[in-house]
Amino acid sequence: MLPWDDLQFFLAVTQHGTLSAAAKVLGVTQPTVGRRIAQLEQRLGAELFVRGPAGFQPTAIARGIVEHAEAMRDHAARAESRASGHDLGVEGKVRVTASEWLVRSVLGPLLGPLLAEHPLLELELHAEARHLNLAKREADIAIRPSQFRHDSVLQRAVASLEFGVYAADAYLARRGSPRFAEGAPGHVFIGMTHDIGPIVDHDWLAQMTARAVVAVRCNGREPMATLAAAGVGVACLPCFLGDATPGLRRLATPTPSPVRKLWLGVHRAARRTPRIRTTADFLAEGLARLQRALHPSALPMASGPRNG
């Protein structure tokens, strides 16, 4: 591991662009900064900066080190603050991505207490069916009902998510209850569009609706719930959403409904950044407390271990 004593010189040059500006911030001479950067490059066996008229521009290798160096800086500042009896505030932007219904119905109630405890946090929520890519740093934290497949993502199972089939009383009065054992002939189903990636209930539902008509497709669970409540058709929904939607009733099915773990992931390089770690831990604990509503047929489940 690179020593913080060297990395603070590296960060100063990265942030301020010249040796003289970095020296002024650090309270040392310009030759001292130049010497420490040269020593660090020798230790790594790689060039960290391209020298030019515009100053010192970080190379690709240097850009890969920046977050590690910033995490060490934050850790050092926190340790110093605690030693002096003060805690370092958690502040700055955190980008969280999850499906729309998760953001609105599940995460929404958790955010007020989080921001009350850490008022300098700035949350940027991306509520969409398409998953943003954590490995490409499109978001800081992602919550989804499937595991992340990239080694750069640290993940933990924070809850289990149960799905069920729902319909409105008005729809059932017109068409009767679906005969799932026969493929639900004569029924209209509300499905999901194919452009949002794997659908967790697809295989389970396909077995029971082979003779039904999928007349409407949506790019998210919330519009599916809205249409089902309006009597348009039958929809497979997360129980937390279906049970909370007025006018919907859960239907009995011949085979157990699917249950998926709900995964929370953060990029490995950002896991020690205080604002990201604090937000991730807060959301994980909050989701674990909601376990009974997310998986109504099971007892509450403890938060799963971190992967890696």
PDB file of N, CA and C in Angstrom, residues 10-74:
ATOM      1  N   PHE A  10       0.899  13.802  -4.117  1.00  0.00           N
ATOM      2  CA  PHE A  10       0.256  13.434  -5.380  1.00  0.00           C
ATOM      3  C   PHE A  10      -1.108  14.112  -5.519  1.00  0.00           C
ATOM      4  N   LEU A  11      -1.920  14.076  -4.466  1.00  0.00           N
ATOM      5  CA  LEU A  11      -3.251  14.695  -4.520  1.00  0.00           C
ATOM      6  C   LEU A  11      -3.162  16.201  -4.708  1.00  0.00           C
ATOM      7  N   ALA A  12      -2.203  16.825  -4.035  1.00  0.00           N
ATOM      8  CA  ALA A  12      -2.068  18.282  -4.136  1.00  0.00           C
ATOM      9  C   ALA A  12      -1.746  18.697  -5.572  1.00  0.00           C
ATOM     10  N   VAL A  13      -0.862  17.969  -6.232  1.00  0.00           N
ATOM     11  CA  VAL A  13      -0.520  18.294  -7.615  1.00  0.00           C
ATOM     12  C   VAL A  13      -1.705  18.005  -8.529  1.00  0.00           C
ATOM     13  N   THR A  14      -2.397  16.888  -8.289  1.00  0.00           N
ATOM     14  CA  THR A  14      -3.565  16.545  -9.097  1.00  0.00           C
ATOM     15  C   THR A  14      -4.633  17.632  -9.012  1.00  0.00           C
ATOM     16  N   GLN A  15      -4.867  18.135  -7.818  1.00  0.00           N
ATOM     17  CA  GLN A  15      -5.949  19.097  -7.603  1.00  0.00           C
ATOM     18  C   GLN A  15      -5.591  20.516  -8.023  1.00  0.00           C
ATOM     19  N   HIS A  16      -4.311  20.879  -7.914  1.00  0.00           N
ATOM     20  CA  HIS A  16      -3.933  22.273  -8.140  1.00  0.00           C
ATOM     21  C   HIS A  16      -3.158  22.494  -9.438  1.00  0.00           C
ATOM     22  N   GLY A  17      -2.668  21.399 -10.041  1.00  0.00           N
ATOM     23  CA  GLY A  17      -2.146  21.495 -11.396  1.00  0.00           C
ATOM     24  C   GLY A  17      -0.710  21.912 -11.569  1.00  0.00           C
ATOM     25  N   THR A  18      -0.079  22.520 -10.554  1.00  0.00           N
ATOM     26  CA  THR A  18       1.322  22.926 -10.669  1.00  0.00           C
ATOM     27  C   THR A  18       2.068  22.599  -9.382  1.00  0.00           C
ATOM     28  N   LEU A  19       3.395  22.497  -9.497  1.00  0.00           N
ATOM     29  CA  LEU A  19       4.208  22.232  -8.308  1.00  0.00           C
ATOM     30  C   LEU A  19       4.158  23.406  -7.332  1.00  0.00           C
ATOM     31  N   SER A  20       4.159  24.614  -7.891  1.00  0.00           N
ATOM     32  CA  SER A  20       4.182  25.792  -7.013  1.00  0.00           C
ATOM     33  C   SER A  20       2.888  25.913  -6.218  1.00  0.00           C
ATOM     34  N   ALA A  21       1.740  25.656  -6.888  1.00  0.00           N
ATOM     35  CA  ALA A  21       0.462  25.735  -6.181  1.00  0.00           C
ATOM     36  C   ALA A  21       0.357  24.649  -5.129  1.00  0.00           C
ATOM     37  N   ALA A  22       0.808  23.434  -5.461  1.00  0.00           N
ATOM     38  CA  ALA A  22       0.787  22.341  -4.490  1.00  0.00           C
ATOM     39  C   ALA A  22       1.696  22.649  -3.305  1.00  0.00           C
ATOM     40  N   ALA A  23       2.875  23.225  -3.581  1.00  0.00           N
ATOM     41  CA  ALA A  23       3.810  23.563  -2.509  1.00  0.00           C
ATOM     42  C   ALA A  23       3.199  24.590  -1.553  1.00  0.00           C
ATOM     43  N   LYS A  24       2.488  25.551  -2.108  1.00  0.00           N
ATOM     44  CA  LYS A  24       1.862  26.582  -1.274  1.00  0.00           C
ATOM     45  C   LYS A  24       0.823  25.971  -0.346  1.00  0.00           C
ATOM     46  N   VAL A  25       0.025  25.052  -0.876  1.00  0.00           N
ATOM     47  CA  VAL A  25      -1.004  24.405  -0.060  1.00  0.00           C
ATOM     48  C   VAL A  25      -0.388  23.540   1.032  1.00  0.00           C
ATOM     49  N   LEU A  26       0.686  22.837   0.681  1.00  0.00           N
ATOM     50  CA  LEU A  26       1.306  21.915   1.623  1.00  0.00           C
ATOM     51  C   LEU A  26       2.268  22.606   2.594  1.00  0.00           C
ATOM     52  N   GLY A  27       2.624  23.841   2.290  1.00  0.00           N
ATOM     53  CA  GLY A  27       3.548  24.552   3.166  1.00  0.00           C
ATOM     54  C   GLY A  27       4.982  24.088   3.045  1.00  0.00           C
ATOM     55  N   VAL A  28       5.374  23.672   1.815  1.00  0.00           N
ATOM     56  CA  VAL A  28       6.749  23.233   1.573  1.00  0.00           C
ATOM     57  C   VAL A  28       7.265  23.967   0.334  1.00  0.00           C
ATOM     58  N   THR A  29       8.494  23.673  -0.063  1.00  0.00           N
ATOM     59  CA  THR A  29       9.063  24.328  -1.242  1.00  0.00           C
ATOM     60  C   THR A  29       8.679  23.565  -2.506  1.00  0.00           C
ATOM     61  N   GLN A  30       8.780  24.272  -3.637  1.00  0.00           N
ATOM     62  CA  GLN A  30       8.458  23.643  -4.917  1.00  0.00           C
ATOM     63  C   GLN A  30       9.387  22.474  -5.227  1.00  0.00           C
ATOM     64  N   PRO A  31      10.708  22.600  -5.012  1.00  0.00           N
ATOM     65  CA  PRO A  31      11.584  21.449  -5.269  1.00  0.00           C
ATOM     66  C   PRO A  31      11.219  20.234  -4.425  1.00  0.00           C
ATOM     67  N   THR A  32      10.718  20.456  -3.199  1.00  0.00           N
ATOM     68  CA  THR A  32      10.321  19.326  -2.355  1.00  0.00           C
ATOM     69  C   THR A  32       9.161  18.562  -2.984  1.00  0.00           C
ATOM     70  N   VAL A  33       8.173  19.284  -3.508  1.00  0.00           N
ATOM     71  CA  VAL A  33       7.033  18.624  -4.155  1.00  0.00           C
ATOM     72  C   VAL A  33       7.517  17.856  -5.380  1.00  0.00           C
ATOM     73  N   GLY A  34       8.372  18.489  -6.205  1.00  0.00           N
ATOM     74  CA  GLY A  34       8.881  17.810  -7.388  1.00  0.00           C
ATOM     75  C   GLY A  34       9.647  16.547  -7.030  1.00  0.00           C
ATOM     76  N   ARG A  35      10.437  16.615  -5.971  1.00  0.00           N
ATOM     77  CA  ARG A  35      11.224  15.453  -5.553  1.00  0.00           C
ATOM     78  C   ARG A  35      10.309  14.319  -5.076  1.00  0.00           C
ATOM     79  N   ARG A  36       9.249  14.664  -4.311  1.00  0.00           N
ATOM     80  CA  ARG A  36       8.352  13.623  -3.796  1.00  0.00           C
ATOM     81  C   ARG A  36       7.549  12.967  -4.921  1.00  0.00           C
ATOM     82  N   ILE A  37       7.172  13.756  -5.918  1.00  0.00           N
ATOM     83  CA  ILE A  37       6.453  13.176  -7.053  1.00  0.00           C
ATOM     84  C   ILE A  37       7.368  12.235  -7.829  1.00  0.00           C
ATOM     85  N   ALA A  38       8.622  12.650  -8.023  1.00  0.00           N
ATOM     86  CA  ALA A  38       9.580  11.800  -8.736  1.00  0.00           C
ATOM     87  C   ALA A  38       9.815  10.496  -7.977  1.00  0.00           C
ATOM     88  N   GLN A  39       9.892  10.571  -6.647  1.00  0.00           N
ATOM     89  CA  GLN A  39      10.083   9.365  -5.838  1.00  0.00           C
ATOM     90  C   GLN A  39       8.885   8.426  -5.949  1.00  0.00           C
ATOM     91  N   LEU A  40       7.693   9.014  -5.967  1.00  0.00           N
ATOM     92  CA  LEU A  40       6.489   8.189  -6.075  1.00  0.00           C
ATOM     93  C   LEU A  40       6.421   7.510  -7.446  1.00  0.00           C
ATOM     94  N   GLU A  41       6.781   8.232  -8.497  1.00  0.00           N
ATOM     95  CA  GLU A  41       6.794   7.642  -9.831  1.00  0.00           C
ATOM     96  C   GLU A  41       7.826   6.521  -9.914  1.00  0.00           C
ATOM     97  N   GLN A  42       8.953   6.714  -9.264  1.00  0.00           N
ATOM     98  CA  GLN A  42       9.983   5.668  -9.262  1.00  0.00           C
ATOM     99  C   GLN A  42       9.486   4.439  -8.505  1.00  0.00           C
ATOM    100  N   ARG A  43       8.801   4.667  -7.391  1.00  0.00           N
ATOM    101  CA  ARG A  43       8.274   3.559  -6.597  1.00  0.00           C
ATOM    102  C   ARG A  43       7.249   2.745  -7.413  1.00  0.00           C
ATOM    103  N   LEU A  44       6.414   3.456  -8.181  1.00  0.00           N
ATOM    104  CA  LEU A  44       5.371   2.791  -8.966  1.00  0.00           C
ATOM    105  C   LEU A  44       5.880   2.268 -10.302  1.00  0.00           C
ATOM    106  N   GLY A  45       6.997   2.811 -10.770  1.00  0.00           N
ATOM    107  CA  GLY A  45       7.499   2.426 -12.077  1.00  0.00           C
ATOM    108  C   GLY A  45       6.631   2.938 -13.207  1.00  0.00           C
ATOM    109  N   ALA A  46       6.019   4.088 -12.995  1.00  0.00           N
ATOM    110  CA  ALA A  46       5.107   4.636 -14.012  1.00  0.00           C
ATOM    111  C   ALA A  46       5.075   6.151 -13.904  1.00  0.00           C
ATOM    112  N   GLU A  47       4.816   6.788 -15.039  1.00  0.00           N
ATOM    113  CA  GLU A  47       4.684   8.242 -15.057  1.00  0.00           C
ATOM    114  C   GLU A  47       3.282   8.619 -14.593  1.00  0.00           C
ATOM    115  N   LEU A  48       3.191   9.572 -13.672  1.00  0.00           N
ATOM    116  CA  LEU A  48       1.904   9.979 -13.116  1.00  0.00           C
ATOM    117  C   LEU A  48       1.359  11.253 -13.739  1.00  0.00           C
ATOM    118  N   PHE A  49       2.252  12.096 -14.270  1.00  0.00           N
ATOM    119  CA  PHE A  49       1.814  13.370 -14.828  1.00  0.00           C
ATOM    120  C   PHE A  49       2.513  13.637 -16.160  1.00  0.00           C
ATOM    121  N   VAL A  50       1.775  14.292 -17.031  1.00  0.00           N
ATOM    122  CA  VAL A  50       2.345  14.793 -18.277  1.00  0.00           C
ATOM    123  C   VAL A  50       2.599  16.282 -18.075  1.00  0.00           C
ATOM    124  N   ARG A  51       3.854  16.698 -18.171  1.00  0.00           N
ATOM    125  CA  ARG A  51       4.204  18.094 -17.953  1.00  0.00           C
ATOM    126  C   ARG A  51       3.990  18.882 -19.236  1.00  0.00           C
ATOM    127  N   GLY A  52       3.309  20.016 -19.131  1.00  0.00           N
ATOM    128  CA  GLY A  52       3.055  20.836 -20.302  1.00  0.00           C
ATOM    129  C   GLY A  52       2.797  22.273 -19.917  1.00  0.00           C
ATOM    130  N   PRO A  53       2.536  23.132 -20.904  1.00  0.00           N
ATOM    131  CA  PRO A  53       2.302  24.557 -20.633  1.00  0.00           C
ATOM    132  C   PRO A  53       1.111  24.793 -19.704  1.00  0.00           C
ATOM    133  N   ALA A  54       0.118  23.893 -19.744  1.00  0.00           N
ATOM    134  CA  ALA A  54      -1.083  24.057 -18.919  1.00  0.00           C
ATOM    135  C   ALA A  54      -0.894  23.507 -17.515  1.00  0.00           C
ATOM    136  N   GLY A  55       0.291  23.015 -17.227  1.00  0.00           N
ATOM    137  CA  GLY A  55       0.530  22.453 -15.903  1.00  0.00           C
ATOM    138  C   GLY A  55       0.719  20.948 -15.948  1.00  0.00           C
ATOM    139  N   PHE A  56       0.501  20.302 -14.817  1.00  0.00           N
ATOM    140  CA  PHE A  56       0.680  18.861 -14.692  1.00  0.00           C
ATOM    141  C   PHE A  56      -0.661  18.170 -14.919  1.00  0.00           C
ATOM    142  N   GLN A  57      -0.763  17.403 -16.002  1.00  0.00           N
ATOM    143  CA  GLN A  57      -1.994  16.678 -16.314  1.00  0.00           C
ATOM    144  C   GLN A  57      -1.821  15.212 -15.909  1.00  0.00           C
ATOM    145  N   PRO A  58      -2.752  14.667 -15.087  1.00  0.00           N
ATOM    146  CA  PRO A  58      -2.605  13.279 -14.630  1.00  0.00           C
ATOM    147  C   PRO A  58      -2.741  12.287 -15.779  1.00  0.00           C
ATOM    148  N   THR A  59      -1.924  11.252 -15.749  1.00  0.00           N
ATOM    149  CA  THR A  59      -2.021  10.174 -16.731  1.00  0.00           C
ATOM    150  C   THR A  59      -3.167   9.243 -16.338  1.00  0.00           C
ATOM    151  N   ALA A  60      -3.437   8.250 -17.171  1.00  0.00           N
ATOM    152  CA  ALA A  60      -4.491   7.278 -16.876  1.00  0.00           C
ATOM    153  C   ALA A  60      -4.194   6.538 -15.576  1.00  0.00           C
ATOM    154  N   ILE A  61      -2.917   6.218 -15.359  1.00  0.00           N
ATOM    155  CA  ILE A  61      -2.543   5.536 -14.109  1.00  0.00           C
ATOM    156  C   ILE A  61      -2.831   6.427 -12.915  1.00  0.00           C
ATOM    157  N   ALA A  62      -2.508   7.709 -13.038  1.00  0.00           N
ATOM    158  CA  ALA A  62      -2.755   8.638 -11.938  1.00  0.00           C
ATOM    159  C   ALA A  62      -4.243   8.757 -11.643  1.00  0.00           C
ATOM    160  N   ARG A  63      -5.052   8.813 -12.697  1.00  0.00           N
ATOM    161  CA  ARG A  63      -6.499   8.925 -12.475  1.00  0.00           C
ATOM    162  C   ARG A  63      -7.049   7.709 -11.751  1.00  0.00           C
ATOM    163  N   GLY A  64      -6.424   6.560 -11.972  1.00  0.00           N
ATOM    164  CA  GLY A  64      -6.854   5.358 -11.265  1.00  0.00           C
ATOM    165  C   GLY A  64      -6.476   5.343  -9.796  1.00  0.00           C
ATOM    166  N   ILE A  65      -5.500   6.174  -9.425  1.00  0.00           N
ATOM    167  CA  ILE A  65      -5.033   6.218  -8.041  1.00  0.00           C
ATOM    168  C   ILE A  65      -5.790   7.267  -7.231  1.00  0.00           C
ATOM    169  N   VAL A  66      -6.397   8.225  -7.909  1.00  0.00           N
ATOM    170  CA  VAL A  66      -6.984   9.375  -7.212  1.00  0.00           C
ATOM    171  C   VAL A  66      -7.980   8.956  -6.142  1.00  0.00           C
ATOM    172  N   GLU A  67      -8.904   8.060  -6.480  1.00  0.00           N
ATOM    173  CA  GLU A  67      -9.948   7.714  -5.501  1.00  0.00           C
ATOM    174  C   GLU A  67      -9.359   7.006  -4.286  1.00  0.00           C
ATOM    175  N   HIS A  68      -8.357   6.160  -4.524  1.00  0.00           N
ATOM    176  CA  HIS A  68      -7.671   5.504  -3.409  1.00  0.00           C
ATOM    177  C   HIS A  68      -7.024   6.547  -2.504  1.00  0.00           C
ATOM    178  N   ALA A  69      -6.389   7.532  -3.107  1.00  0.00           N
ATOM    179  CA  ALA A  69      -5.732   8.583  -2.329  1.00  0.00           C
ATOM    180  C   ALA A  69      -6.754   9.425  -1.564  1.00  0.00           C
ATOM    181  N   GLU A  70      -7.884   9.728  -2.211  1.00  0.00           N
ATOM    182  CA  GLU A  70      -8.917  10.511  -1.530  1.00  0.00           C
ATOM    183  C   GLU A  70      -9.516   9.746  -0.363  1.00  0.00           C
ATOM    184  N   ALA A  71      -9.679   8.428  -0.524  1.00  0.00           N
ATOM    185  CA  ALA A  71     -10.200   7.622   0.578  1.00  0.00           C
ATOM    186  C   ALA A  71      -9.238   7.634   1.761  1.00  0.00           C
ATOM    187  N   MET A  72      -7.923   7.543   1.472  1.00  0.00           N
ATOM    188  CA  MET A  72      -6.930   7.613   2.543  1.00  0.00           C
ATOM    189  C   MET A  72      -6.963   8.975   3.234  1.00  0.00           C
ATOM    190  N   ARG A  73      -7.153  10.024   2.440  1.00  0.00           N
ATOM    191  CA  ARG A  73      -7.237  11.374   3.012  1.00  0.00           C
ATOM    192  C   ARG A  73      -8.437  11.490   3.937  1.00  0.00           C
ATOM    193  N   ASP A  74      -9.583  10.973   3.497  1.00  0.00           N
ATOM    194  CA  ASP A  74     -10.783  11.032   4.328  1.00  0.00           C
ATOM    195  C   ASP A  74     -10.602  10.232   5.612  1.00  0.00           C
TER     196      ASP A  74
END
